[in-house]
Amino acid sequence: MTPHVSISDLAQHVGQTVTLKGWLYNSRSSGKLRFLLIRDGSGLCQCVVFKKDVSEDTFAAADALTQESSVEVTGTVRAEPRSPGGYELGVSEVQTIHLSHDFPITPKEHGVEFLADRRHLWIRSSRQQAILRVRHTLMKAIHDFFDSRGFLRFDAPIFTPAACEGTSTLFETPYFDEGSAYLTQSGQLYGEAGALAFGKVYVFGPVFRAEKSKTRKHLTEFWMVEPEVAFCDLEQDMDLMEEFLEHLVQTCLRERRPELELLERDIAALEQVQRPFPRIHYDEAVRLLNEELGEPMTWGDDFGAPHETALGNHFAPRPVMIHDWPVEVKAFYFKRTADGKYARGCDVIAPEGFGEIIGGGQREDDYDALLARIEEHKLPREAFDWYLDLRKYGSVPHAGFGLGVERTVAYICGIPHVRETLPFPRMMGRLTP
Ligand code: 4AD
Ligand code: MG
């Protein structure tokens, strides 16, 4: 029995005879040689079958392998700079586990709907694997960042009694005698309870938005990480956003360079994502758009995709932080400036057209002001009684934000559409596979 080794560990086995267990990614032949490109999930390895070195059965098995057939390949590991991972296998034995028939995704170009319908198979391709590995590293970097700074992970419920981010994007579902439940749009309100209990928390999980827009940035189910901090104002919140985003980008750059290179990401641009990021007032953003960037807009509106792209590109390669927004644009829970004109929120816009990746700000901590806001927005008072309690028992200034994982993965990988940034995307018009 030769040891079973992962392709990613081949460096430690040079000169040894090992077994790889995986699938045929690709193959080619040349005279008495067969080159099998094997993937095992950890990487790709070229396996060279030389007719005179193997039994007839093994050579025939190598010849018969079809794309995505499962296989065990035994051989000797040698360094080979031209092999994808830097090592290749001089094959002594090939054992077919299962022959695949007509794998639908071939090396030729396919339409994106064709691929999306076969997402369960598409995730076997090198590009998709590179993206999902960056996602994995990003998820871990998120946990590491907060864990090493004393934040407690605080899980919010997915069934909720009311809207957090506006009623137009709520998914509703029947809930026993209680009537309707709504799939959470954001764990923030629960995160605020956590912050007033533990000081610093982060909520991290899937959130749901019934987005009726078919854009390259909108999913109906996506992952959001939401830190929330007691005794924190907008300025300190922006410091945290900046430090966090720098950490995420630099960690992915450090740990996933081969993947980013495979994706042909402009790495120099990411290297420059270093603090401080530019901070501009909403009014200044509107002035820039109207007077310098040729993307006119009306004061008091939210930015559309072209505005975000123009602003993002203007400040590239760093993300830009836009703070203090007209109250009409922002949700009910924002703290306002003393004149009541601006919501103390901040959006972080990524360069290169990736748009808003962070939204957050300081929360209203005054009971009467918050109650008035809930009534203005015609939100069901009873569902917010517990939230109002947080302003009754030791209220403090507090702030937080939400970062969308998929938009961040798209930005770091430099891929235009969020549908490739998670294993099984859910969007308007897509519920399968
Ligand atoms: O700006 P949003 O709506 O903020 C909140 O939900 C706050 N409650 C967060 C907080 O302060 N705790 O969403 C935050 C981020 C956006 O910046 C974006 O990255 C992402 O979530 N996002 C989406 N990502 C994919 N598809 C969608 N439909 C998204 N909507 C928001
Ligand atoms: Mg937002």
Short mmCIF file of C-alpha atoms and ligand atoms in Angstrom, two decimals:
data_model
loop_
_atom_site.label_atom_id
_atom_site.label_comp_id
_atom_site.label_asym_id
_atom_site.label_seq_id
_atom_site.Cartn_x
_atom_site.Cartn_y
_atom_site.Cartn_z
CA MET A 1 0.00 0.00 0.00
CA THR A 2 1.44 3.35 -1.04
CA PRO A 3 0.40 6.38 0.99
CA HIS A 4 -2.54 8.47 -0.24
CA VAL A 5 -1.29 12.05 -0.63
CA SER A 6 -3.04 15.31 -1.48
CA ILE A 7 -1.74 17.14 -4.53
CA SER A 8 -1.15 20.22 -2.39
CA ASP A 9 1.26 18.17 -0.23
CA LEU A 10 3.36 16.72 -3.07
CA ALA A 11 6.33 18.95 -2.22
CA GLN A 12 6.95 16.84 0.90
CA HIS A 13 7.04 13.60 -1.10
CA VAL A 14 9.58 14.18 -3.85
CA GLY A 15 11.26 10.89 -4.79
CA GLN A 16 8.58 8.81 -3.06
CA THR A 17 5.91 6.56 -4.51
CA VAL A 18 2.43 7.83 -3.62
CA THR A 19 -1.21 7.46 -4.64
CA LEU A 20 -3.35 10.37 -5.79
CA LYS A 21 -7.14 10.02 -5.59
CA GLY A 22 -9.11 12.36 -7.76
CA TRP A 23 -10.67 13.06 -11.12
CA LEU A 24 -9.38 13.46 -14.65
CA TYR A 25 -9.37 17.16 -15.45
CA ASN A 26 -7.82 16.90 -18.88
CA SER A 27 -5.53 14.62 -20.86
CA ARG A 28 -3.43 14.52 -23.96
CA SER A 29 -1.33 11.90 -25.66
CA SER A 30 1.85 11.88 -27.64
CA GLY A 31 3.11 8.58 -29.08
CA LYS A 32 3.73 6.19 -26.21
CA LEU A 33 3.02 8.83 -23.58
CA ARG A 34 -0.24 9.75 -21.89
CA PHE A 35 -0.44 12.97 -19.86
CA LEU A 36 -3.25 12.83 -17.33
CA LEU A 37 -4.05 16.07 -15.57
CA ILE A 38 -5.54 14.98 -12.26
CA ARG A 39 -7.40 17.21 -9.82
CA ASP A 40 -8.16 16.14 -6.27
CA GLY A 41 -9.70 19.33 -4.90
CA SER A 42 -6.42 20.50 -3.41
CA GLY A 43 -4.74 21.15 -6.76
CA LEU A 44 -3.82 19.85 -10.19
CA CYS A 45 -1.03 17.43 -11.02
CA GLN A 46 0.27 16.19 -14.33
CA CYS A 47 0.64 12.39 -14.28
CA VAL A 48 2.82 10.93 -17.01
CA VAL A 49 2.12 7.39 -18.21
CA PHE A 50 4.92 5.92 -20.30
CA LYS A 51 3.89 2.76 -22.13
CA LYS A 52 7.05 0.82 -21.42
CA ASP A 53 6.87 1.55 -17.63
CA VAL A 54 3.37 0.19 -16.98
CA SER A 55 1.26 -2.91 -17.46
CA GLU A 56 -1.01 -3.21 -20.47
CA ASP A 57 -4.04 -2.85 -18.19
CA THR A 58 -2.79 0.39 -16.75
CA PHE A 59 -2.01 1.83 -20.16
CA ALA A 60 -5.45 0.82 -21.42
CA ALA A 61 -7.07 2.34 -18.31
CA ALA A 62 -5.20 5.60 -18.86
CA ASP A 63 -6.33 5.62 -22.49
CA ALA A 64 -9.97 5.02 -21.60
CA LEU A 65 -10.26 7.75 -18.95
CA THR A 66 -12.79 10.42 -19.83
CA GLN A 67 -13.07 13.94 -18.42
CA GLU A 68 -14.14 13.84 -14.73
CA SER A 69 -13.74 10.07 -14.36
CA SER A 70 -12.69 9.24 -10.83
CA VAL A 71 -9.36 7.52 -10.54
CA GLU A 72 -6.49 6.43 -8.34
CA VAL A 73 -3.06 7.04 -9.77
CA THR A 74 0.13 5.66 -8.22
CA GLY A 75 3.59 6.83 -9.14
CA THR A 76 6.79 8.56 -8.18
CA VAL A 77 6.80 12.27 -7.35
CA ARG A 78 9.28 14.51 -9.12
CA ALA A 79 9.76 18.24 -9.33
CA GLU A 80 8.65 19.60 -12.69
CA PRO A 81 8.32 23.34 -13.07
CA ARG A 82 6.09 22.93 -16.14
CA SER A 83 3.46 20.88 -14.24
CA PRO A 84 0.66 23.11 -12.81
CA GLY A 85 1.61 22.70 -9.13
CA GLY A 86 5.35 22.34 -9.78
CA TYR A 87 5.39 18.52 -9.35
CA GLU A 88 4.46 15.62 -11.56
CA LEU A 89 3.91 11.93 -11.11
CA GLY A 90 5.79 9.26 -13.07
CA VAL A 91 2.93 6.76 -13.17
CA SER A 92 3.24 3.07 -12.32
CA GLU A 93 -0.46 2.24 -11.95
CA VAL A 94 -3.86 3.67 -12.90
CA GLN A 95 -7.05 2.38 -11.31
CA THR A 96 -10.35 3.62 -12.63
CA ILE A 97 -13.01 4.11 -9.92
CA HIS A 98 -15.83 5.34 -12.11
CA LEU A 99 -15.97 6.28 -15.76
CA SER A 100 -17.75 9.55 -16.39
CA HIS A 101 -19.87 9.83 -19.51
CA ASP A 102 -20.15 13.05 -21.51
CA PHE A 103 -19.28 15.54 -18.80
CA PRO A 104 -21.22 18.56 -20.03
CA ILE A 105 -18.65 21.26 -19.28
CA THR A 106 -15.82 20.87 -21.77
CA PRO A 107 -12.77 23.09 -22.26
CA LYS A 108 -14.65 25.01 -24.98
CA GLU A 109 -16.56 28.21 -24.16
CA HIS A 110 -20.03 27.84 -22.66
CA GLY A 111 -22.74 30.43 -22.11
CA VAL A 112 -23.07 31.60 -18.53
CA GLU A 113 -26.68 30.37 -18.15
CA PHE A 114 -25.57 26.93 -19.34
CA LEU A 115 -22.86 26.95 -16.68
CA ALA A 116 -25.14 28.37 -13.97
CA ASP A 117 -27.64 25.54 -14.60
CA ARG A 118 -24.78 23.13 -13.99
CA ARG A 119 -23.31 24.96 -11.01
CA HIS A 120 -22.94 21.64 -9.13
CA LEU A 121 -20.41 20.61 -11.82
CA TRP A 122 -19.08 24.05 -12.72
CA ILE A 123 -17.48 24.30 -9.25
CA ARG A 124 -14.98 21.66 -10.40
CA SER A 125 -13.30 24.10 -12.79
CA SER A 126 -10.04 25.82 -11.88
CA ARG A 127 -11.41 29.38 -12.04
CA GLN A 128 -14.38 28.59 -9.84
CA GLN A 129 -12.12 26.79 -7.40
CA ALA A 130 -9.80 29.78 -7.23
CA ILE A 131 -12.72 32.09 -6.43
CA LEU A 132 -14.16 29.78 -3.76
CA ARG A 133 -10.74 29.40 -2.15
CA VAL A 134 -10.45 33.17 -1.91
CA ARG A 135 -13.91 33.16 -0.32
CA HIS A 136 -12.76 30.58 2.23
CA THR A 137 -9.73 32.66 3.11
CA LEU A 138 -11.86 35.79 3.37
CA MET A 139 -14.30 34.06 5.76
CA LYS A 140 -11.41 32.94 7.94
CA ALA A 141 -9.78 36.39 7.84
CA ILE A 142 -13.06 37.89 9.03
CA HIS A 143 -13.18 35.61 12.06
CA ASP A 144 -9.49 36.08 12.82
CA PHE A 145 -9.77 39.86 12.66
CA PHE A 146 -12.60 40.11 15.15
CA ASP A 147 -11.46 37.26 17.36
CA SER A 148 -8.01 38.80 17.79
CA ARG A 149 -9.59 42.13 18.77
CA GLY A 150 -11.81 40.80 21.53
CA PHE A 151 -15.11 40.67 19.64
CA LEU A 152 -17.58 37.94 20.56
CA ARG A 153 -19.29 36.09 17.74
CA PHE A 154 -22.98 36.67 18.32
CA ASP A 155 -25.50 34.81 16.17
CA ALA A 156 -28.73 36.54 15.20
CA PRO A 157 -31.94 34.72 14.25
CA ILE A 158 -32.96 34.23 10.63
CA PHE A 159 -36.73 34.27 11.30
CA THR A 160 -37.57 37.78 12.46
CA PRO A 161 -40.78 39.60 13.30
CA ALA A 162 -40.11 42.79 11.30
CA ALA A 163 -38.03 44.63 8.71
CA CYS A 164 -34.59 46.04 9.47
CA GLU A 165 -33.62 47.48 6.07
CA GLY A 166 -36.91 48.68 4.57
CA THR A 167 -40.08 46.76 3.83
CA SER A 168 -39.70 46.55 0.05
CA THR A 169 -37.19 43.68 0.10
CA LEU A 170 -38.71 41.43 2.78
CA PHE A 171 -39.25 37.71 2.26
CA GLU A 172 -42.34 36.65 4.16
CA THR A 173 -43.21 33.17 5.36
CA PRO A 174 -46.11 31.79 7.45
CA TYR A 175 -45.20 31.24 11.11
CA PHE A 176 -47.75 29.21 13.12
CA ASP A 177 -50.15 31.29 15.21
CA GLU A 178 -47.82 34.27 15.19
CA GLY A 179 -48.84 35.12 11.64
CA SER A 180 -45.90 36.02 9.42
CA ALA A 181 -42.18 35.76 9.94
CA TYR A 182 -39.65 37.54 7.76
CA LEU A 183 -36.27 36.23 6.69
CA THR A 184 -33.66 38.52 8.20
CA GLN A 185 -32.27 41.32 6.04
CA SER A 186 -29.55 42.07 8.57
CA GLY A 187 -28.63 40.90 12.05
CA GLN A 188 -27.79 44.43 13.13
CA LEU A 189 -30.63 45.09 15.58
CA TYR A 190 -29.72 41.90 17.46
CA GLY A 191 -26.06 42.84 17.20
CA GLU A 192 -26.89 46.07 19.04
CA ALA A 193 -28.36 44.04 21.91
CA GLY A 194 -25.15 42.00 21.85
CA ALA A 195 -22.94 45.10 21.92
CA LEU A 196 -24.75 46.45 24.97
CA ALA A 197 -24.26 43.06 26.64
CA PHE A 198 -20.70 42.20 25.57
CA GLY A 199 -19.20 45.49 24.39
CA LYS A 200 -17.94 44.26 21.04
CA VAL A 201 -19.68 41.60 18.96
CA TYR A 202 -20.02 40.51 15.38
CA VAL A 203 -22.98 38.85 13.73
CA PHE A 204 -22.06 36.68 10.76
CA GLY A 205 -24.51 34.74 8.68
CA PRO A 206 -26.74 34.63 5.65
CA VAL A 207 -29.24 37.44 5.08
CA PHE A 208 -32.09 37.70 2.62
CA ARG A 209 -33.38 40.46 0.39
CA ALA A 210 -36.25 40.15 -2.05
CA GLU A 211 -34.32 42.28 -4.53
CA LYS A 212 -36.30 42.69 -7.70
CA SER A 213 -33.23 43.97 -9.50
CA LYS A 214 -31.28 41.74 -11.83
CA THR A 215 -27.86 43.30 -11.52
CA ARG A 216 -24.38 41.93 -11.19
CA LYS A 217 -24.27 43.04 -7.53
CA HIS A 218 -27.57 41.75 -6.16
CA LEU A 219 -28.28 38.39 -4.63
CA THR A 220 -31.44 37.43 -2.74
CA GLU A 221 -29.42 35.41 -0.23
CA PHE A 222 -25.95 36.59 0.73
CA TRP A 223 -23.56 36.59 3.66
CA MET A 224 -22.99 39.66 5.74
CA VAL A 225 -20.63 40.23 8.63
CA GLU A 226 -21.81 42.89 11.05
CA PRO A 227 -19.63 44.13 13.89
CA GLU A 228 -21.32 46.28 16.52
CA VAL A 229 -19.46 48.23 19.21
CA ALA A 230 -20.63 50.01 22.37
CA PHE A 231 -19.14 53.42 23.23
CA CYS A 232 -18.33 54.03 19.57
CA ASP A 233 -19.15 56.97 17.32
CA LEU A 234 -19.12 57.28 13.53
CA GLU A 235 -15.46 58.32 13.36
CA GLN A 236 -14.33 55.30 15.39
CA ASP A 237 -16.63 53.10 13.33
CA MET A 238 -14.94 54.36 10.16
CA ASP A 239 -11.53 53.58 11.66
CA LEU A 240 -12.72 50.02 12.21
CA MET A 241 -14.10 49.70 8.64
CA GLU A 242 -10.78 50.86 7.25
CA GLU A 243 -8.62 48.58 9.36
CA PHE A 244 -10.94 45.65 8.64
CA LEU A 245 -11.01 46.10 4.88
CA GLU A 246 -7.25 46.55 4.69
CA HIS A 247 -6.83 43.34 6.69
CA LEU A 248 -9.17 41.38 4.41
CA VAL A 249 -7.56 42.50 1.17
CA GLN A 250 -3.99 42.07 2.40
CA THR A 251 -4.69 38.63 3.90
CA CYS A 252 -6.21 37.33 0.64
CA LEU A 253 -3.31 38.80 -1.27
CA ARG A 254 -0.80 37.09 1.01
CA GLU A 255 -2.54 33.71 1.22
CA ARG A 256 -4.15 33.39 -2.21
CA ARG A 257 -1.68 34.84 -4.65
CA PRO A 258 -1.66 31.84 -7.06
CA GLU A 259 -5.47 31.95 -7.17
CA LEU A 260 -5.51 35.70 -7.83
CA GLU A 261 -2.89 35.26 -10.54
CA LEU A 262 -4.95 32.50 -12.16
CA LEU A 263 -7.90 34.90 -12.15
CA GLU A 264 -5.63 37.53 -13.75
CA ARG A 265 -6.43 39.98 -10.98
CA ASP A 266 -4.56 43.31 -11.07
CA ILE A 267 -2.51 42.56 -7.98
CA ALA A 268 -0.68 45.90 -7.90
CA ALA A 269 -4.03 47.64 -7.40
CA LEU A 270 -4.84 45.45 -4.38
CA GLU A 271 -1.39 45.97 -2.88
CA GLN A 272 -2.19 49.66 -2.59
CA VAL A 273 -5.30 49.06 -0.49
CA GLN A 274 -3.60 50.51 2.60
CA ARG A 275 -4.89 52.91 5.23
CA PRO A 276 -5.82 55.71 5.34
CA PHE A 277 -8.69 55.58 2.85
CA PRO A 278 -10.12 58.87 1.59
CA ARG A 279 -13.14 60.08 3.61
CA ILE A 280 -15.60 62.47 2.02
CA HIS A 281 -18.88 63.98 3.11
CA TYR A 282 -21.96 63.08 1.05
CA ASP A 283 -22.23 66.75 -0.01
CA GLU A 284 -18.69 66.63 -1.38
CA ALA A 285 -19.45 63.39 -3.25
CA VAL A 286 -22.45 65.07 -4.89
CA ARG A 287 -20.34 68.12 -5.79
CA LEU A 288 -17.63 65.92 -7.31
CA LEU A 289 -20.15 63.99 -9.37
CA ASN A 290 -21.80 67.13 -10.68
CA GLU A 291 -18.78 69.32 -11.20
CA GLU A 292 -15.87 67.02 -11.96
CA LEU A 293 -16.89 63.48 -12.77
CA GLY A 294 -19.61 64.05 -15.35
CA GLU A 295 -22.20 61.88 -13.55
CA PRO A 296 -24.81 64.45 -12.51
CA MET A 297 -27.15 63.74 -9.61
CA THR A 298 -29.60 65.54 -7.33
CA TRP A 299 -28.71 66.24 -3.71
CA GLY A 300 -30.84 63.99 -1.52
CA ASP A 301 -30.80 60.95 -3.82
CA ASP A 302 -28.97 57.71 -3.22
CA PHE A 303 -26.13 56.90 -5.61
CA GLY A 304 -26.80 54.67 -8.59
CA ALA A 305 -24.28 52.24 -10.03
CA PRO A 306 -22.78 54.83 -12.44
CA HIS A 307 -22.25 57.28 -9.56
CA GLU A 308 -20.57 54.63 -7.42
CA THR A 309 -18.35 53.62 -10.32
CA ALA A 310 -17.31 57.22 -11.01
CA LEU A 311 -16.55 57.89 -7.34
CA GLY A 312 -14.78 54.56 -6.91
CA ASN A 313 -12.56 55.17 -9.93
CA HIS A 314 -11.80 58.73 -8.89
CA PHE A 315 -10.24 57.54 -5.64
CA ALA A 316 -8.77 54.26 -6.94
CA PRO A 317 -6.86 52.21 -5.97
CA ARG A 318 -8.15 52.88 -2.44
CA PRO A 319 -11.79 52.38 -1.49
CA VAL A 320 -13.55 55.65 -0.65
CA MET A 321 -15.62 56.24 2.49
CA ILE A 322 -18.67 58.48 2.08
CA HIS A 323 -20.16 59.72 5.33
CA ASP A 324 -23.08 61.79 6.64
CA TRP A 325 -26.01 61.17 4.35
CA PRO A 326 -29.32 62.99 3.92
CA VAL A 327 -31.64 61.35 6.44
CA GLU A 328 -34.18 60.44 3.73
CA VAL A 329 -31.71 58.06 2.08
CA LYS A 330 -30.88 56.03 5.18
CA ALA A 331 -32.70 53.54 7.41
CA PHE A 332 -34.68 54.51 10.53
CA TYR A 333 -32.06 53.54 13.09
CA PHE A 334 -29.31 56.07 12.23
CA LYS A 335 -28.13 58.71 14.68
CA ARG A 336 -28.56 62.18 13.21
CA THR A 337 -26.34 65.24 13.25
CA ALA A 338 -27.38 67.96 15.75
CA ASP A 339 -29.20 69.92 13.02
CA GLY A 340 -31.21 66.80 12.16
CA LYS A 341 -30.18 67.02 8.50
CA TYR A 342 -27.75 64.13 8.13
CA ALA A 343 -27.73 60.47 9.12
CA ARG A 344 -24.39 59.55 10.69
CA GLY A 345 -23.79 56.71 8.27
CA CYS A 346 -20.90 55.68 6.06
CA ASP A 347 -20.76 53.64 2.87
CA VAL A 348 -17.49 52.26 1.59
CA ILE A 349 -17.27 52.17 -2.20
CA ALA A 350 -14.72 49.88 -3.84
CA PRO A 351 -12.86 50.99 -6.95
CA GLU A 352 -13.12 49.43 -10.43
CA GLY A 353 -16.91 49.46 -10.53
CA PHE A 354 -17.41 47.01 -7.65
CA GLY A 355 -19.57 49.52 -5.81
CA GLU A 356 -20.71 49.59 -2.20
CA ILE A 357 -19.21 46.81 -0.13
CA ILE A 358 -19.76 48.24 3.37
CA GLY A 359 -22.70 50.14 4.83
CA GLY A 360 -22.99 51.21 8.45
CA GLY A 361 -22.82 53.99 10.96
CA GLN A 362 -23.76 55.27 14.38
CA ARG A 363 -27.14 54.24 15.84
CA GLU A 364 -29.82 56.42 17.38
CA ASP A 365 -29.34 55.96 21.13
CA ASP A 366 -32.10 58.27 22.36
CA TYR A 367 -35.40 56.58 23.20
CA ASP A 368 -37.74 59.37 22.08
CA ALA A 369 -35.90 60.07 18.85
CA LEU A 370 -35.86 56.38 17.94
CA LEU A 371 -39.55 55.95 18.75
CA ALA A 372 -40.39 58.94 16.54
CA ARG A 373 -38.36 57.39 13.72
CA ILE A 374 -40.13 54.03 14.04
CA GLU A 375 -43.47 55.83 13.82
CA GLU A 376 -42.38 57.98 10.85
CA HIS A 377 -41.36 54.84 8.99
CA LYS A 378 -44.70 53.20 9.91
CA LEU A 379 -42.92 50.21 11.43
CA PRO A 380 -44.88 47.93 13.78
CA ARG A 381 -44.12 49.34 17.25
CA GLU A 382 -44.65 46.03 19.13
CA ALA A 383 -42.01 44.27 17.07
CA PHE A 384 -39.51 46.95 18.13
CA ASP A 385 -40.29 47.13 21.85
CA TRP A 386 -37.27 45.03 22.72
CA TYR A 387 -35.09 47.22 20.48
CA LEU A 388 -36.38 50.35 22.20
CA ASP A 389 -35.52 48.73 25.56
CA LEU A 390 -31.86 49.05 24.60
CA ARG A 391 -32.40 52.85 24.84
CA LYS A 392 -34.12 52.51 28.22
CA TYR A 393 -31.57 50.55 30.22
CA GLY A 394 -28.12 52.09 30.05
CA SER A 395 -28.17 53.45 26.53
CA VAL A 396 -24.74 54.38 25.10
CA PRO A 397 -23.44 55.73 21.80
CA HIS A 398 -22.81 52.73 19.61
CA ALA A 399 -22.02 51.98 16.00
CA GLY A 400 -21.31 49.18 13.58
CA PHE A 401 -21.45 48.18 9.96
CA GLY A 402 -22.16 45.38 7.53
CA LEU A 403 -19.78 44.06 4.90
CA GLY A 404 -21.22 41.96 2.08
CA VAL A 405 -19.05 38.89 1.59
CA GLU A 406 -19.97 38.24 -2.05
CA ARG A 407 -19.32 41.79 -3.24
CA THR A 408 -16.01 41.73 -1.38
CA VAL A 409 -15.02 38.41 -2.99
CA ALA A 410 -15.97 39.83 -6.42
CA TYR A 411 -13.82 42.88 -5.74
CA ILE A 412 -10.81 40.96 -4.44
CA CYS A 413 -10.99 38.42 -7.28
CA GLY A 414 -11.77 41.06 -9.89
CA ILE A 415 -14.75 39.15 -11.26
CA PRO A 416 -17.67 41.19 -12.55
CA HIS A 417 -20.67 39.19 -11.26
CA VAL A 418 -21.46 38.11 -7.68
CA ARG A 419 -23.05 34.86 -8.90
CA GLU A 420 -19.60 33.24 -9.06
CA THR A 421 -18.59 34.24 -5.53
CA LEU A 422 -20.54 31.60 -3.59
CA PRO A 423 -21.21 27.92 -4.23
CA PHE A 424 -24.92 28.14 -5.09
CA PRO A 425 -26.14 31.68 -5.83
CA ARG A 426 -29.72 32.73 -5.22
CA MET A 427 -30.93 35.65 -7.30
CA MET A 428 -34.09 36.83 -8.93
CA GLY A 429 -34.71 34.21 -11.61
CA ARG A 430 -32.44 31.60 -10.06
CA LEU A 431 -33.35 29.06 -7.38
CA THR A 432 -31.56 26.00 -8.82
CA PRO A 433 -29.49 23.93 -8.58
O1 4AD B 1 -25.98 48.65 3.32
P1 4AD B 1 -26.71 47.47 3.88
O2 4AD B 1 -28.12 47.28 3.46
O3 4AD B 1 -26.57 47.62 5.45
C1 4AD B 1 -27.19 46.89 6.40
O4 4AD B 1 -27.89 45.93 6.21
C2 4AD B 1 -26.85 47.32 7.79
N1 4AD B 1 -27.88 46.83 8.70
C3 4AD B 1 -25.48 46.80 8.16
C4 4AD B 1 -25.05 47.23 9.54
O5 4AD B 1 -24.83 48.38 9.77
N2 4AD B 1 -24.91 46.28 10.46
O6 4AD B 1 -25.90 46.15 3.51
C5 4AD B 1 -24.56 46.01 3.89
C6 4AD B 1 -23.75 45.39 2.76
C7 4AD B 1 -23.67 46.25 1.49
O7 4AD B 1 -22.69 47.24 1.60
C8 4AD B 1 -23.32 45.20 0.45
O8 4AD B 1 -21.95 44.86 0.51
C9 4AD B 1 -24.10 44.01 0.93
O9 4AD B 1 -24.34 44.17 2.30
N3 4AD B 1 -25.37 43.87 0.21
C10 4AD B 1 -25.61 42.96 -0.75
N4 4AD B 1 -24.82 42.02 -1.30
C11 4AD B 1 -25.36 41.22 -2.26
N5 4AD B 1 -26.64 41.31 -2.66
C12 4AD B 1 -27.48 42.23 -2.14
N6 4AD B 1 -28.75 42.27 -2.52
C13 4AD B 1 -26.97 43.11 -1.13
N7 4AD B 1 -27.50 44.12 -0.40
C14 4AD B 1 -26.51 44.55 0.42
MG MG B 2 -26.19 50.10 1.91
#
